[in-house]
Short mmCIF file of C-alpha atoms and ligand atoms in Angstrom, two decimals:
data_model
loop_
_atom_site.label_atom_id
_atom_site.label_comp_id
_atom_site.label_asym_id
_atom_site.label_seq_id
_atom_site.Cartn_x
_atom_site.Cartn_y
_atom_site.Cartn_z
CA UNK D 10 116.02 71.21 82.60
CA UNK D 11 113.21 73.39 81.34
CA UNK D 12 113.78 76.49 79.21
CA UNK D 13 110.99 78.98 78.49
CA UNK D 14 111.31 81.89 76.09
CA UNK D 15 109.57 85.26 76.60
CA UNK D 16 108.28 83.99 79.89
CA UNK D 17 105.95 86.05 82.09
CA UNK D 18 107.46 86.53 85.54
CA UNK D 19 104.15 87.40 87.22
CA UNK D 20 104.08 84.05 89.05
CA UNK D 21 107.78 84.33 89.91
CA UNK D 22 107.64 87.48 92.06
CA UNK D 23 105.40 87.95 95.10
CA UNK D 24 104.66 91.59 94.18
CA UNK D 25 102.89 90.07 91.16
CA UNK D 26 104.57 92.51 88.77
CA UNK D 27 103.73 91.55 85.20
CA UNK D 28 107.05 91.64 83.36
CA UNK D 29 108.68 89.13 81.01
CA UNK D 30 112.12 87.50 80.84
CA UNK D 31 113.87 86.73 77.57
CA UNK D 32 114.68 83.24 78.91
CA UNK D 33 113.72 81.37 82.09
CA UNK D 34 115.85 78.31 82.87
CA UNK D 35 114.80 75.83 85.55
CA UNK D 36 117.41 73.24 86.51
CA UNK D 37 117.15 70.30 88.87
CA UNK D 38 120.80 69.42 89.54
CA UNK D 39 124.30 70.88 89.52
CA UNK D 40 125.04 68.91 86.31
CA UNK D 41 122.05 70.49 84.57
CA UNK D 42 123.17 73.95 85.66
CA UNK D 43 126.73 73.31 84.41
CA UNK D 44 125.50 72.06 81.06
CA UNK D 45 123.31 75.14 80.60
CA UNK D 46 126.19 77.44 81.63
CA UNK D 47 128.44 75.89 78.94
CA UNK D 48 125.76 76.71 76.35
CA UNK D 49 125.29 80.19 77.83
CA UNK D 50 129.00 81.04 77.66
CA UNK D 51 129.35 79.82 74.09
CA UNK D 52 126.14 81.24 72.60
CA UNK D 53 124.58 83.96 74.73
CA UNK D 54 127.05 85.56 77.11
CA UNK D 55 126.03 88.98 75.79
CA UNK D 56 122.79 88.52 77.78
CA UNK D 57 122.58 89.49 81.46
CA UNK D 58 122.06 86.66 83.94
CA UNK D 59 120.07 86.66 87.18
CA UNK D 60 119.44 83.86 89.67
CA UNK D 61 116.13 84.11 91.45
CA UNK D 62 114.40 82.05 94.13
CA UNK D 63 110.74 82.49 95.02
CA UNK D 64 110.87 86.18 94.02
CA UNK D 65 109.71 87.27 97.48
CA UNK D 66 112.33 89.99 97.82
CA UNK D 67 112.50 91.26 94.25
CA UNK D 68 111.00 94.31 92.55
CA UNK D 69 111.09 94.11 88.75
CA UNK D 70 111.18 97.64 87.30
CA UNK D 71 111.08 96.52 83.66
CA UNK D 72 111.14 93.41 81.46
CA UNK D 73 114.30 91.37 82.01
CA UNK D 74 116.27 91.24 78.75
CA UNK D 75 118.38 88.23 79.74
CA UNK D 76 118.45 84.81 81.36
CA UNK D 77 116.74 84.05 84.67
CA UNK D 78 117.98 80.95 86.51
CA UNK D 79 115.68 79.06 88.90
CA UNK D 80 116.84 76.16 91.07
CA UNK D 81 114.82 73.00 91.52
CA UNK D 82 117.54 71.21 93.47
CA UNK D 83 115.32 69.65 96.08
CA UNK D 84 117.22 66.93 97.93
CA UNK D 85 117.84 66.93 101.68
CA UNK D 86 120.72 64.80 103.03
CA UNK D 87 121.99 64.22 106.56
CA UNK D 88 125.80 64.56 106.46
CA UNK D 89 126.50 63.62 110.07
CA UNK D 90 124.88 63.60 113.48
CA UNK D 91 125.60 62.99 117.12
CA UNK D 92 123.54 63.21 120.31
CA UNK D 93 123.52 67.02 120.29
CA UNK D 94 123.22 68.13 116.68
CA UNK D 95 122.77 67.21 113.05
CA UNK D 96 124.50 68.55 109.93
CA UNK D 97 122.03 68.57 107.08
CA UNK D 98 122.61 69.61 103.47
CA UNK D 99 119.57 71.17 101.80
CA UNK D 100 119.11 71.82 98.08
CA UNK D 101 118.84 75.53 97.25
CA UNK D 102 115.47 74.96 95.55
CA UNK D 103 113.74 73.58 98.65
CA UNK D 104 111.05 75.94 99.95
CA UNK D 105 112.42 77.42 103.18
CA UNK D 106 109.23 76.92 105.19
CA UNK D 107 108.90 73.30 104.02
CA UNK D 108 112.38 72.72 105.42
CA UNK D 109 111.45 74.39 108.75
CA UNK D 110 108.51 72.00 109.04
CA UNK D 111 110.61 69.00 107.94
CA UNK D 112 113.28 69.86 110.53
CA UNK D 113 110.75 70.09 113.38
CA UNK D 114 109.18 66.78 112.32
CA UNK D 115 112.65 65.16 112.45
CA UNK D 116 113.44 66.61 115.91
CA UNK D 117 115.98 69.15 114.60
CA UNK D 118 115.65 72.55 116.23
CA UNK D 119 116.69 76.16 115.73
CA UNK D 120 114.63 77.31 112.75
CA UNK D 121 111.21 77.54 114.46
CA UNK D 122 111.22 81.35 114.72
CA UNK D 123 111.79 81.58 110.97
CA UNK D 124 108.51 79.78 110.21
CA UNK D 125 106.41 81.00 107.28
CA UNK D 126 109.09 83.26 105.76
CA UNK D 127 108.55 82.85 102.00
CA UNK D 128 111.24 81.87 99.54
CA UNK D 129 113.81 79.16 98.98
CA UNK D 130 116.62 77.80 101.12
CA UNK D 131 119.27 79.09 98.67
CA UNK D 132 118.05 82.65 99.07
CA UNK D 133 117.80 82.33 102.85
CA UNK D 134 121.61 82.00 102.79
CA UNK D 135 121.97 85.09 100.57
CA UNK D 136 119.54 87.22 102.52
CA UNK D 137 120.32 85.96 106.05
CA UNK D 138 116.59 85.95 106.70
CA UNK D 139 115.58 86.84 110.22
CA UNK D 140 112.54 87.01 112.47
CA UNK D 141 111.72 86.97 116.17
CA UNK D 142 115.34 87.23 117.33
CA UNK D 143 116.76 84.47 115.11
CA UNK D 144 118.72 84.67 111.83
CA UNK D 145 119.32 81.86 109.32
CA UNK D 146 123.06 82.61 109.40
CA UNK D 147 123.12 81.51 113.07
CA UNK D 148 122.57 77.93 111.86
CA UNK D 149 124.30 77.93 108.46
CA UNK D 150 127.54 75.98 108.71
CA UNK D 151 128.53 76.25 105.05
CA UNK D 152 127.22 77.07 101.58
CA UNK D 153 128.08 75.36 98.27
CA UNK D 154 128.18 77.46 95.13
CA UNK D 155 128.85 77.22 91.41
CA UNK D 156 130.58 80.19 89.82
CA UNK D 157 128.40 81.69 87.09
CA UNK D 158 131.60 82.95 85.43
CA UNK D 159 133.60 79.72 85.07
CA UNK D 160 131.50 76.88 86.56
CA UNK D 161 133.89 76.11 89.40
CA UNK D 162 132.48 74.80 92.66
CA UNK D 163 133.31 76.26 96.05
CA UNK D 164 132.39 75.62 99.67
CA UNK D 165 132.09 78.73 101.85
CA UNK D 166 132.48 78.12 105.56
CA UNK D 167 130.44 80.10 108.06
CA UNK D 168 133.27 82.52 108.85
CA UNK D 169 133.65 83.38 105.14
CA UNK D 170 129.97 84.33 104.76
CA UNK D 171 130.08 87.51 106.91
CA UNK D 172 126.53 87.28 108.19
CA UNK D 173 125.00 90.32 109.83
CA UNK D 174 121.51 91.89 109.85
CA UNK D 175 119.97 91.02 106.43
CA UNK D 176 123.49 90.74 105.00
CA UNK D 177 125.89 88.09 103.67
CA UNK D 178 128.97 88.15 101.45
CA UNK D 179 126.69 87.35 98.48
CA UNK D 180 125.21 90.86 98.82
CA UNK D 181 128.62 92.57 98.59
CA UNK D 182 129.28 94.44 95.35
CA UNK D 183 132.25 92.14 94.52
CA UNK D 184 130.30 88.88 94.85
CA UNK D 185 126.71 89.90 94.04
CA UNK D 186 125.19 87.89 91.19
CA UNK D 187 128.37 85.89 90.56
CA UNK D 188 127.39 82.55 92.15
CA UNK D 189 124.56 80.07 92.08
CA UNK D 190 124.02 78.57 95.52
CA UNK D 191 123.48 74.82 95.09
CA UNK D 192 123.31 73.54 98.69
CA UNK D 193 123.13 75.05 102.16
CA UNK D 194 124.42 73.06 105.14
CA UNK D 195 122.63 73.73 108.43
CA UNK D 196 123.72 72.66 111.88
CA UNK D 197 120.58 72.09 113.93
CA UNK D 198 120.18 71.08 117.55
CA UNK D 199 118.63 67.86 118.81
CA UNK D 200 117.42 69.56 122.00
CA UNK D 201 114.71 72.20 121.78
CA UNK D 202 115.74 75.49 123.43
CA UNK D 203 113.11 78.08 122.52
CA UNK D 204 114.17 81.63 121.74
CA UNK D 205 111.36 83.76 123.20
CA UNK D 206 113.12 87.05 123.89
CA UNK D 207 111.64 88.92 120.98
CA UNK D 208 108.85 91.28 122.03
CA UNK D 209 105.43 89.75 122.03
CA UNK D 210 106.24 86.04 121.91
CA UNK D 211 106.01 85.43 125.65
CA UNK D 212 102.72 87.30 125.95
CA UNK D 213 101.30 85.40 122.96
CA UNK D 214 102.13 82.15 124.78
CA UNK D 215 100.50 83.44 127.97
CA UNK D 216 97.35 84.44 126.10
CA UNK D 217 97.15 80.91 124.70
CA UNK D 218 97.87 79.47 128.16
CA UNK D 219 100.88 77.59 126.87
CA UNK D 220 103.54 77.26 129.55
CA UNK D 221 107.17 77.89 128.59
CA UNK D 222 108.15 74.69 130.45
CA UNK D 223 106.02 72.41 128.29
CA UNK D 224 106.29 74.40 125.04
CA UNK D 225 107.09 72.25 121.98
CA UNK D 226 108.79 73.41 118.77
CA UNK D 227 105.63 72.74 116.83
CA UNK D 228 103.56 74.88 119.22
CA UNK D 229 106.10 77.70 118.86
CA UNK D 230 105.92 77.37 115.08
CA UNK D 231 102.10 77.64 115.25
CA UNK D 232 102.30 80.79 117.41
CA UNK D 233 104.80 82.40 115.01
CA UNK D 234 102.63 81.51 112.02
CA UNK D 235 99.52 82.99 113.66
CA UNK D 236 101.36 86.18 114.66
CA UNK D 237 102.68 86.64 111.15
CA UNK D 238 99.34 85.92 109.51
CA UNK D 239 97.72 88.62 111.66
CA UNK D 240 100.17 91.30 110.55
CA UNK D 241 101.57 90.46 107.13
CA UNK D 242 99.56 90.31 103.92
CA UNK D 243 99.47 86.93 102.14
CA UNK D 244 101.30 87.43 98.81
CA UNK D 245 98.88 84.99 97.15
CA UNK D 246 96.12 87.53 97.87
CA UNK D 247 97.93 90.89 97.93
CA UNK D 248 101.26 91.39 96.17
CA UNK D 249 104.09 92.37 98.52
CA UNK D 250 107.69 91.52 99.44
CA UNK D 251 107.50 91.62 103.24
CA UNK D 252 109.40 94.49 104.86
CA UNK D 253 110.20 96.86 102.03
CA UNK D 254 112.89 98.67 104.04
CA UNK D 255 115.44 97.55 106.60
CA UNK D 256 115.13 98.82 110.14
CA UNK D 257 117.70 101.65 110.33
CA UNK D 258 120.56 101.35 112.79
CA UNK D 259 121.18 104.82 114.25
CA UNK D 260 123.37 106.31 116.97
CA UNK D 261 122.05 106.70 120.50
CA UNK D 262 122.26 110.50 119.93
CA UNK D 263 119.76 110.25 117.07
CA UNK D 264 117.46 108.16 119.30
CA UNK D 265 117.65 110.85 122.01
CA UNK D 266 116.62 113.50 119.47
CA UNK D 267 113.61 111.38 118.47
CA UNK D 268 112.72 110.78 122.13
CA UNK D 269 112.53 114.56 122.77
CA UNK D 270 109.33 114.55 120.67
CA UNK D 271 108.34 110.88 121.07
CA UNK D 272 109.33 109.68 124.55
CA UNK D 273 107.82 106.24 123.84
CA UNK D 274 109.54 105.65 120.50
CA UNK D 275 110.29 101.92 120.16
CA UNK D 276 113.89 100.75 119.65
CA UNK D 277 116.10 97.67 120.01
CA UNK D 278 119.60 97.91 121.45
CA UNK D 279 122.35 96.96 118.99
CA UNK D 280 125.44 97.88 121.02
CA UNK D 281 126.47 100.57 123.52
CA UNK D 282 126.37 103.32 120.85
CA UNK D 283 123.69 102.11 118.42
CA UNK D 284 120.02 101.18 118.34
CA UNK D 285 117.67 99.82 115.69
CA UNK D 286 114.51 101.90 115.21
CA UNK D 287 111.54 100.07 113.64
CA UNK D 288 111.08 101.56 110.16
CA UNK D 289 107.37 100.65 110.41
CA UNK D 290 107.05 103.08 113.31
CA UNK D 291 108.91 105.86 111.44
CA UNK D 292 106.65 105.34 108.41
CA UNK D 293 103.48 105.32 110.53
CA UNK D 294 104.54 108.54 112.33
CA UNK D 295 105.16 110.09 108.90
CA UNK D 296 101.49 109.54 108.10
CA UNK D 297 101.80 106.83 105.47
CA UNK D 298 100.18 103.82 107.15
CA UNK D 299 97.27 102.60 105.00
CA UNK D 300 97.84 105.37 102.43
CA UNK D 301 98.04 104.74 98.68
CA UNK D 302 99.87 106.36 95.79
CA UNK D 303 98.15 105.13 92.64
CA UNK D 304 97.97 101.32 92.65
CA UNK D 305 100.69 101.01 95.33
CA UNK D 306 99.93 101.32 99.04
CA UNK D 307 101.41 101.13 102.52
CA UNK D 308 99.84 98.12 104.29
CA UNK D 309 97.28 99.15 106.90
CA UNK D 310 98.41 96.61 109.53
CA UNK D 311 102.21 96.90 109.12
CA UNK D 312 103.57 100.13 107.63
CA UNK D 313 106.87 98.52 106.67
CA UNK D 314 105.13 96.53 103.95
CA UNK D 315 104.34 98.11 100.58
CA UNK D 316 101.58 96.36 98.63
CA UNK D 317 100.38 96.06 95.07
CA UNK D 318 96.67 96.95 95.20
CA UNK D 319 96.29 95.39 91.74
CA UNK D 320 97.94 96.10 88.43
CA UNK D 321 100.86 98.09 89.87
CA UNK D 322 104.10 98.24 87.90
CA UNK D 323 107.51 98.13 89.52
CA UNK D 324 107.75 101.86 88.87
CA UNK D 325 104.48 102.49 90.78
CA UNK D 326 105.94 100.68 93.82
CA UNK D 327 109.21 102.58 93.40
CA UNK D 328 107.35 105.92 93.34
CA UNK D 329 105.70 105.04 96.67
CA UNK D 330 109.06 103.88 98.08
CA UNK D 331 110.63 107.22 97.19
CA UNK D 332 107.71 109.24 98.59
CA UNK D 333 107.92 107.32 101.90
CA UNK D 334 111.70 107.75 102.03
CA UNK D 335 111.31 111.50 101.49
CA UNK D 336 108.70 111.90 104.24
CA UNK D 337 110.73 109.91 106.78
CA UNK D 338 113.86 111.82 105.87
CA UNK D 339 112.11 115.21 106.25
CA UNK D 340 110.53 114.28 109.57
CA UNK D 341 113.32 112.31 111.24
CA UNK D 342 116.47 112.99 109.18
CA UNK D 343 116.80 109.21 108.64
CA UNK D 344 117.30 107.69 105.19
CA UNK D 345 115.49 104.34 104.89
CA UNK D 346 117.37 101.70 102.86
CA UNK D 347 115.29 99.21 100.89
CA UNK D 348 115.61 95.54 101.83
CA UNK D 349 114.02 94.60 98.50
CA UNK D 350 116.32 93.99 95.51
CA UNK D 351 115.48 96.25 92.54
CA UNK D 352 115.88 94.54 89.16
CA UNK D 353 115.95 96.42 85.88
CA UNK D 354 116.03 99.98 84.72
CA UNK D 355 114.29 102.90 86.38
P1 FAD U 7 114.37 86.02 95.75
O1 FAD U 7 113.57 87.17 96.25
O2 FAD U 7 113.97 85.39 94.48
O3 FAD U 7 115.90 86.42 95.68
C1 FAD U 7 116.54 87.08 96.76
C2 FAD U 7 118.03 87.22 96.44
O4 FAD U 7 118.66 85.94 96.47
C3 FAD U 7 118.32 87.80 95.07
O5 FAD U 7 119.47 88.62 95.17
C4 FAD U 7 118.63 86.56 94.21
O6 FAD U 7 119.48 86.88 93.13
C5 FAD U 7 119.33 85.67 95.22
N1 FAD U 7 119.18 84.22 94.97
C6 FAD U 7 118.04 83.50 95.04
N2 FAD U 7 118.29 82.19 94.86
C7 FAD U 7 119.64 82.08 94.65
C8 FAD U 7 120.53 80.98 94.39
N3 FAD U 7 120.12 79.70 94.36
N4 FAD U 7 121.84 81.26 94.20
C9 FAD U 7 122.29 82.53 94.25
N5 FAD U 7 121.50 83.61 94.51
C10 FAD U 7 120.20 83.38 94.70
N6 FAD U 7 112.55 88.18 105.10
C11 FAD U 7 113.09 88.08 106.34
O7 FAD U 7 114.31 88.10 106.49
N7 FAD U 7 112.29 87.95 107.43
C12 FAD U 7 110.95 87.90 107.36
O8 FAD U 7 110.27 87.79 108.37
C13 FAD U 7 110.36 87.99 106.07
N8 FAD U 7 109.01 87.99 105.92
C14 FAD U 7 108.46 88.10 104.68
C15 FAD U 7 107.08 88.06 104.56
C16 FAD U 7 106.47 88.16 103.33
C17 FAD U 7 104.98 88.11 103.23
C18 FAD U 7 107.27 88.28 102.17
C19 FAD U 7 106.63 88.35 100.82
C20 FAD U 7 108.66 88.33 102.27
C21 FAD U 7 109.26 88.24 103.53
N9 FAD U 7 110.65 88.28 103.69
C22 FAD U 7 111.21 88.14 104.94
C23 FAD U 7 111.52 88.51 102.52
C24 FAD U 7 111.87 87.24 101.71
O9 FAD U 7 110.98 86.19 102.00
C25 FAD U 7 113.29 86.77 101.96
O10 FAD U 7 114.23 87.76 101.60
C26 FAD U 7 113.63 85.46 101.20
O11 FAD U 7 114.88 84.94 101.60
C27 FAD U 7 113.65 85.64 99.69
O12 FAD U 7 113.68 84.35 99.14
P2 FAD U 7 113.31 84.07 97.63
O13 FAD U 7 113.60 82.62 97.37
O14 FAD U 7 111.97 84.53 97.33
O15 FAD U 7 114.45 84.92 96.91
N1 EPU U 8 105.49 99.48 114.30
C1 EPU U 8 104.64 100.55 114.22
N2 EPU U 8 103.78 100.64 113.15
C2 EPU U 8 103.76 99.71 112.18
C3 EPU U 8 104.64 98.62 112.25
C4 EPU U 8 105.50 98.51 113.31
O1 EPU U 8 104.63 101.42 115.08
O2 EPU U 8 102.94 99.87 111.25
C5 EPU U 8 106.40 99.37 115.44
C6 EPU U 8 105.75 98.75 116.66
O3 EPU U 8 106.23 99.43 117.81
C7 EPU U 8 106.31 97.35 116.73
C8 EPU U 8 107.70 97.54 116.11
O4 EPU U 8 107.50 98.55 115.12
O5 EPU U 8 106.38 96.87 118.01
C9 EPU U 8 108.25 96.31 115.45
O6 EPU U 8 107.30 95.80 114.54
P1 EPU U 8 107.29 94.24 114.15
O7 EPU U 8 107.40 93.40 115.36
O8 EPU U 8 106.16 94.00 113.22
O9 EPU U 8 108.66 94.03 113.40
P2 EPU U 8 109.43 94.90 112.35
O10 EPU U 8 110.64 95.48 113.00
O11 EPU U 8 108.53 95.83 111.63
C10 EPU U 8 111.01 92.96 111.66
C11 EPU U 8 111.50 92.36 110.38
C12 EPU U 8 110.48 91.38 109.85
C13 EPU U 8 110.30 90.27 110.86
C14 EPU U 8 109.78 90.90 112.16
C15 EPU U 8 109.65 89.89 113.27
C16 EPU U 8 112.96 93.96 109.32
C17 EPU U 8 113.14 94.94 108.22
N3 EPU U 8 111.77 93.39 109.40
O12 EPU U 8 109.88 93.73 111.33
O13 EPU U 8 111.00 90.82 108.66
O14 EPU U 8 109.37 89.30 110.42
O15 EPU U 8 110.72 91.91 112.59
O16 EPU U 8 110.91 89.54 113.72
O17 EPU U 8 113.91 93.71 110.06
C18 EPU U 8 111.10 91.05 106.30
O18 EPU U 8 112.31 91.18 106.43
O19 EPU U 8 110.52 91.03 105.18
C19 EPU U 8 110.27 90.89 107.49
C20 EPU U 8 108.94 90.80 107.45
#
């Protein structure tokens, strides 16, 4: 276990916001976490507590006056396997993309489309990360947690996790911030069945003259990585948290109103009455793509991404977020909801 006092969090959030935490606690096992929690409850339970992962979906608005927990549980264990699938338990502190690569190398399939998404495996189960038509929750069989209130362990089965678009039970008001995820159990396939339905993937393969019949998981991973690198800024170079907003789900009536002015407006069908409209498109139509407000800006290749041009505070990013929300609301009557988790006081 490693405990740092008055620790800068600049390296712990991909926006690169320079704030400090009263205490940063890194633990490498469930036992270490439990021993710290005993100390916390007896000596410092007046302090707020926050579990973070790679900080790739956080926006710190101020210094954090409490304890930040960071998992370094890094073991990967096969629980069972048969000819069709494998059940594998992955420590919450494993880097998600390292696990995607590890799985492909071991002939375990299903996560390829989630290649290069930043962050840890523990958070992938909180966030239900998604890309190119696949969501982590599709493959998560169960999640192990430790209660941050009383240290009890619990296993949550898939049907108790309530996965939906960028949502899990751990985001609900009642459960938010109350558990440390220790392990995530994935069920992965032993036969590679590519998911290529998401716009653009098939044409990318054609351009590279890769046939769908001979496509391997590692080739698909490479295509996804290249596509993402072309659109999304690298947080090591330019601070960002990926999509700042979720894509709004609106009624078909709202879509029809948009189509009166924009017949080619993009959308994805959700069900018979609802569609998802790309927030990046709404933001671009509202004139914000590539525009800056102080040291915060809307990325010039993907308007859904807000970036730190250098030296921005959380409040600078928040000001841009609010200005974008206002423009989109005035133009389209749609309120964009942030995907990013705001931490601290406004
Ligand atoms: P953090 O941002 O540190 O935390 C996220 C949440 O999880 C917080 O609520 C935190 O309290 C909680 N948490 C973290 N670890 C634990 C734990 N062990 N126990 C309990 N709670 C915990 N997301 C997508 O879905 N799809 C994408 O395609 C995508 N692309 C991105 C591209 C870029 C360039 C960036 C910067 C981000 C992108 N994201 C994407 C967003 C982000 O990577 C995901 O939300 C990711 O899951 C966050 O992981 P993290 O470890 O950084 O978590
Ligand atoms: N678009 C624009 N202008 C832009 C950006 C997008 O017009 O500046 C339109 C285009 O029509 C494009 C469509 O929006 O075809 C969709 O864009 P893209 O394929 O880039 O995907 P997205 O809907 O913007 C979502 C996820 C991403 C995920 C990609 C790929 C959300 C909030 N975002 O983005 O996730 O990687 O699909 O599946 O659902 C994240 O969550 O951080 C993230 C990056």
